[in-house]
């Protein structure tokens, strides 16, 4: 997957240099008990499940101005602030995250018929972004912000949005409600304060 402006440059035969983006927010999500669901279903069931879910998420990327970086199995990754810089990167991802939890709940597990639950985490910081590969070039993100976001995923809560302190502080005096979750042990980071994004004022996801 390539951003439109990056693909245009490559098609024109121009080199796209790696670039640093100072202010971005990265989100990872995964499906709760996905391994158990997959073991109880046919491969076609899983393809249909992921296709249904990801079509819903893909539609939300346009609504909330976030860029879909990649999907790997049941993991879905987006960013805001890359490749187009914006001061609203954290709000864009927060809005996307709440809506994707809501959309996931509309999809049924082919194994049990119950609503799908996802874990969602996001973290803000800086990244380096660039095109990797020639035959099938990919637009990739690198840096500690990516690593921290990914590692927070293991501490996520089903059907909830988990945020880092770096992200949560960007919402001071803004219309969002966070709950302090206390310190959690994050691989490679030690104990880290974390927060649950409950909702936007005027909307509820409880």
Tab-separated table of C-alpha atoms in Angstrom:
chain	number	residue	atom	x	y	z
A	1	UNK	CA	0.000	0.000	0.000
A	2	UNK	CA	1.250	3.435	-0.954
A	3	UNK	CA	-0.108	6.934	-0.305
A	4	UNK	CA	-1.408	8.553	-3.488
A	5	UNK	CA	1.227	11.269	-3.621
A	6	UNK	CA	4.017	8.733	-3.044
A	7	UNK	CA	2.661	6.414	-5.747
A	8	UNK	CA	2.465	9.363	-8.159
A	9	UNK	CA	6.118	10.214	-7.583
A	10	UNK	CA	7.223	6.602	-8.093
A	11	UNK	CA	5.176	6.220	-11.286
A	12	UNK	CA	6.848	9.354	-12.608
A	13	UNK	CA	10.224	7.719	-12.025
A	14	UNK	CA	11.182	10.026	-9.178
A	15	UNK	CA	12.843	8.911	-5.949
A	16	UNK	CA	10.891	9.295	-2.723
A	17	UNK	CA	13.261	10.018	0.142
A	18	UNK	CA	12.613	8.896	3.696
A	19	UNK	CA	11.150	11.696	5.795
A	20	UNK	CA	10.784	12.402	9.509
A	21	UNK	CA	7.383	13.354	10.893
A	22	UNK	CA	7.547	14.878	14.373
A	23	UNK	CA	3.893	14.719	15.406
A	24	UNK	CA	1.868	11.637	14.547
A	25	UNK	CA	-0.470	9.184	16.246
A	26	UNK	CA	-0.295	5.461	15.489
A	27	UNK	CA	-3.039	2.921	16.166
A	28	UNK	CA	-2.970	-0.867	16.303
A	29	UNK	CA	-5.966	-3.148	16.712
A	30	UNK	CA	-6.498	-6.883	16.826
A	31	UNK	CA	-9.405	-9.283	17.259
A	32	UNK	CA	-9.971	-10.744	20.716
A	33	UNK	CA	-9.566	-14.574	20.739
A	34	UNK	CA	-8.834	-14.562	17.003
A	35	UNK	CA	-6.783	-17.775	17.216
A	36	UNK	CA	-9.698	-19.569	18.881
A	37	UNK	CA	-12.142	-18.235	16.288
A	38	UNK	CA	-9.878	-19.287	13.420
A	39	UNK	CA	-9.462	-22.812	14.792
A	40	UNK	CA	-13.245	-23.278	14.881
A	41	UNK	CA	-13.930	-21.995	11.349
A	42	UNK	CA	-13.065	-22.765	7.759
A	43	UNK	CA	-10.452	-20.631	5.980
A	44	UNK	CA	-13.252	-19.180	3.835
A	45	UNK	CA	-15.115	-18.123	6.981
A	46	UNK	CA	-12.038	-16.256	8.193
A	47	UNK	CA	-11.503	-14.538	4.842
A	48	UNK	CA	-15.123	-13.394	4.849
A	49	UNK	CA	-14.880	-12.233	8.462
A	50	UNK	CA	-11.751	-10.158	7.883
A	51	UNK	CA	-13.065	-8.778	4.608
A	52	UNK	CA	-16.291	-7.641	6.292
A	53	UNK	CA	-14.431	-6.093	9.202
A	54	UNK	CA	-11.721	-4.403	7.159
A	55	UNK	CA	-14.161	-2.926	4.662
A	56	UNK	CA	-15.849	-1.197	7.583
A	57	UNK	CA	-12.528	0.039	8.960
A	58	UNK	CA	-11.357	1.158	5.518
A	59	UNK	CA	-14.475	3.301	5.129
A	60	UNK	CA	-13.724	4.934	8.474
A	61	UNK	CA	-10.188	5.870	7.394
A	62	UNK	CA	-11.697	8.232	4.830
A	63	UNK	CA	-14.183	9.681	7.313
A	64	UNK	CA	-11.529	10.408	9.936
A	65	UNK	CA	-8.523	11.320	7.768
A	66	UNK	CA	-6.240	8.487	8.850
A	67	UNK	CA	-3.912	6.457	6.623
A	68	UNK	CA	-4.080	2.663	6.622
A	69	UNK	CA	-0.494	1.442	6.910
A	70	UNK	CA	-1.026	-2.307	6.767
A	71	UNK	CA	-2.951	-5.360	7.899
A	72	UNK	CA	-1.282	-8.564	9.042
A	73	UNK	CA	-3.766	-11.320	9.802
A	74	UNK	CA	-6.180	-9.835	12.321
A	75	UNK	CA	-3.927	-6.844	13.085
A	76	UNK	CA	-4.905	-3.475	11.595
A	77	UNK	CA	-2.585	-0.435	11.695
A	78	UNK	CA	-3.318	3.201	10.869
A	79	UNK	CA	-1.612	6.557	11.368
A	80	UNK	CA	-2.583	10.206	11.252
A	81	UNK	CA	-0.002	12.910	10.592
A	82	UNK	CA	1.647	10.807	7.869
A	83	UNK	CA	2.030	11.280	4.918
A	84	UNK	CA	0.094	14.551	5.343
A	85	UNK	CA	0.970	16.554	8.426
A	86	UNK	CA	-1.922	17.703	10.601
A	87	UNK	CA	-2.328	19.196	14.065
A	88	UNK	CA	-5.428	17.030	14.521
A	89	UNK	CA	-3.591	13.692	14.326
A	90	UNK	CA	-4.547	12.582	17.846
A	91	UNK	CA	-8.210	13.574	17.491
A	92	UNK	CA	-8.420	11.867	14.103
A	93	UNK	CA	-7.169	8.592	15.550
A	94	UNK	CA	-9.322	8.893	18.675
A	95	UNK	CA	-12.462	9.378	16.598
A	96	UNK	CA	-11.466	6.512	14.314
A	97	UNK	CA	-10.761	4.220	17.269
A	98	UNK	CA	-14.140	4.752	18.920
A	99	UNK	CA	-15.986	4.208	15.672
A	100	UNK	CA	-14.016	1.074	14.774
A	101	UNK	CA	-14.893	-0.530	18.125
A	102	UNK	CA	-18.520	0.275	17.412
A	103	UNK	CA	-18.332	-1.133	13.863
A	104	UNK	CA	-16.603	-4.317	15.019
A	105	UNK	CA	-19.535	-4.966	17.339
A	106	UNK	CA	-21.827	-5.137	14.301
A	107	UNK	CA	-19.865	-8.094	12.882
A	108	UNK	CA	-20.642	-11.609	14.100
A	109	UNK	CA	-18.126	-14.332	14.793
A	110	UNK	CA	-18.600	-17.236	12.350
A	111	UNK	CA	-17.691	-19.558	15.221
A	112	UNK	CA	-20.210	-18.436	17.855
A	113	UNK	CA	-22.507	-15.871	16.266
A	114	UNK	CA	-21.486	-13.384	18.956
A	115	UNK	CA	-20.327	-9.847	18.233
A	116	UNK	CA	-16.661	-9.431	17.390
A	117	UNK	CA	-14.584	-7.573	19.960
A	118	UNK	CA	-11.331	-5.824	19.170
A	119	UNK	CA	-8.518	-4.391	21.274
A	120	UNK	CA	-7.358	-0.932	20.220
A	121	UNK	CA	-4.288	1.036	21.335
A	122	UNK	CA	-2.753	4.303	20.195
A	123	UNK	CA	0.380	6.293	20.957
A	124	UNK	CA	1.735	9.634	19.767
A	125	UNK	CA	5.261	10.712	18.884
A	126	UNK	CA	7.599	10.960	15.909
A	127	UNK	CA	8.368	8.505	13.095
A	128	UNK	CA	10.457	8.161	9.981
A	129	UNK	CA	8.450	7.121	6.925
A	130	UNK	CA	9.782	5.836	3.634
A	131	UNK	CA	9.339	3.478	0.719
A	132	UNK	CA	10.911	0.040	1.129
A	133	UNK	CA	11.393	-2.440	-1.717
A	134	UNK	CA	11.385	-2.333	-5.515
A	135	UNK	CA	9.209	-5.142	-6.854
A	136	UNK	CA	6.345	-4.504	-4.415
A	137	UNK	CA	7.261	-1.228	-2.685
A	138	UNK	CA	5.676	-0.504	0.680
A	139	UNK	CA	5.336	2.712	2.624
A	140	UNK	CA	6.667	1.843	6.073
A	141	UNK	CA	6.969	3.631	9.403
A	142	UNK	CA	9.951	3.292	11.716
A	143	UNK	CA	10.863	4.458	15.190
A	144	UNK	CA	10.124	4.062	18.869
A	145	UNK	CA	6.587	5.393	18.431
A	146	UNK	CA	5.766	2.383	16.252
A	147	UNK	CA	7.383	-0.033	18.696
A	148	UNK	CA	5.610	1.417	21.722
A	149	UNK	CA	2.216	1.321	20.008
A	150	UNK	CA	2.716	-2.290	18.984
A	151	UNK	CA	3.877	-3.402	22.422
A	152	UNK	CA	0.964	-1.712	24.168
A	153	UNK	CA	-1.396	-3.963	22.231
A	154	UNK	CA	-0.822	-6.918	24.563
A	155	UNK	CA	-2.224	-4.832	27.444
A	156	UNK	CA	-5.342	-3.814	25.549
A	157	UNK	CA	-8.856	-4.435	26.870
A	158	UNK	CA	-11.603	-6.059	24.758
A	159	UNK	CA	-13.918	-3.468	23.165
A	160	UNK	CA	-11.941	-0.586	24.677
A	161	UNK	CA	-9.454	1.990	23.418
A	162	UNK	CA	-6.136	2.077	25.282
A	163	UNK	CA	-4.008	5.246	25.032
A	164	UNK	CA	-0.490	6.169	26.090
A	165	UNK	CA	0.182	9.201	28.331
A	166	UNK	CA	1.843	10.926	25.380
A	167	UNK	CA	-1.448	10.689	23.511
A	168	UNK	CA	-3.746	11.399	26.460
A	169	UNK	CA	-2.034	14.692	27.298
A	170	UNK	CA	-2.861	15.970	23.803
A	171	UNK	CA	-6.548	15.947	24.783
A	172	UNK	CA	-6.324	18.345	27.729
A	173	UNK	CA	-9.165	20.892	27.402
A	174	UNK	CA	-10.687	18.913	24.533
A	175	UNK	CA	-14.051	17.155	24.385
A	176	UNK	CA	-12.954	13.624	25.197
A	177	UNK	CA	-13.246	11.536	28.360
A	178	UNK	CA	-10.289	9.412	29.510
A	179	UNK	CA	-10.021	7.126	32.527
A	180	UNK	CA	-6.673	6.573	34.231
A	181	UNK	CA	-5.905	2.858	34.071
A	182	UNK	CA	-2.795	3.090	36.214
A	183	UNK	CA	0.616	1.717	35.356
A	184	UNK	CA	0.937	-1.341	33.143
A	185	UNK	CA	4.058	-3.320	32.288
A	186	UNK	CA	4.867	-2.776	28.628
A	187	UNK	CA	7.501	-5.014	27.042
A	188	UNK	CA	10.748	-3.115	26.617
A	189	UNK	CA	9.302	-0.056	28.378
A	190	UNK	CA	8.775	-1.192	31.949
A	191	UNK	CA	5.883	0.303	33.895
A	192	UNK	CA	3.957	2.896	31.920
A	193	UNK	CA	0.924	5.001	32.819
A	194	UNK	CA	-1.997	4.182	30.535
A	195	UNK	CA	-5.475	5.517	29.889
A	196	UNK	CA	-8.785	4.272	28.526
A	197	UNK	CA	-10.583	6.532	26.064
A	198	UNK	CA	-14.221	6.281	27.147
A	199	UNK	CA	-15.962	8.539	24.663
A	200	UNK	CA	-16.434	11.944	23.128
A	201	UNK	CA	-18.800	14.242	24.995
A	202	UNK	CA	-22.311	13.727	23.689
A	203	UNK	CA	-21.645	10.143	22.575
A	204	UNK	CA	-21.340	6.942	24.545
A	205	UNK	CA	-19.712	3.607	23.759
A	206	UNK	CA	-20.339	1.925	27.106
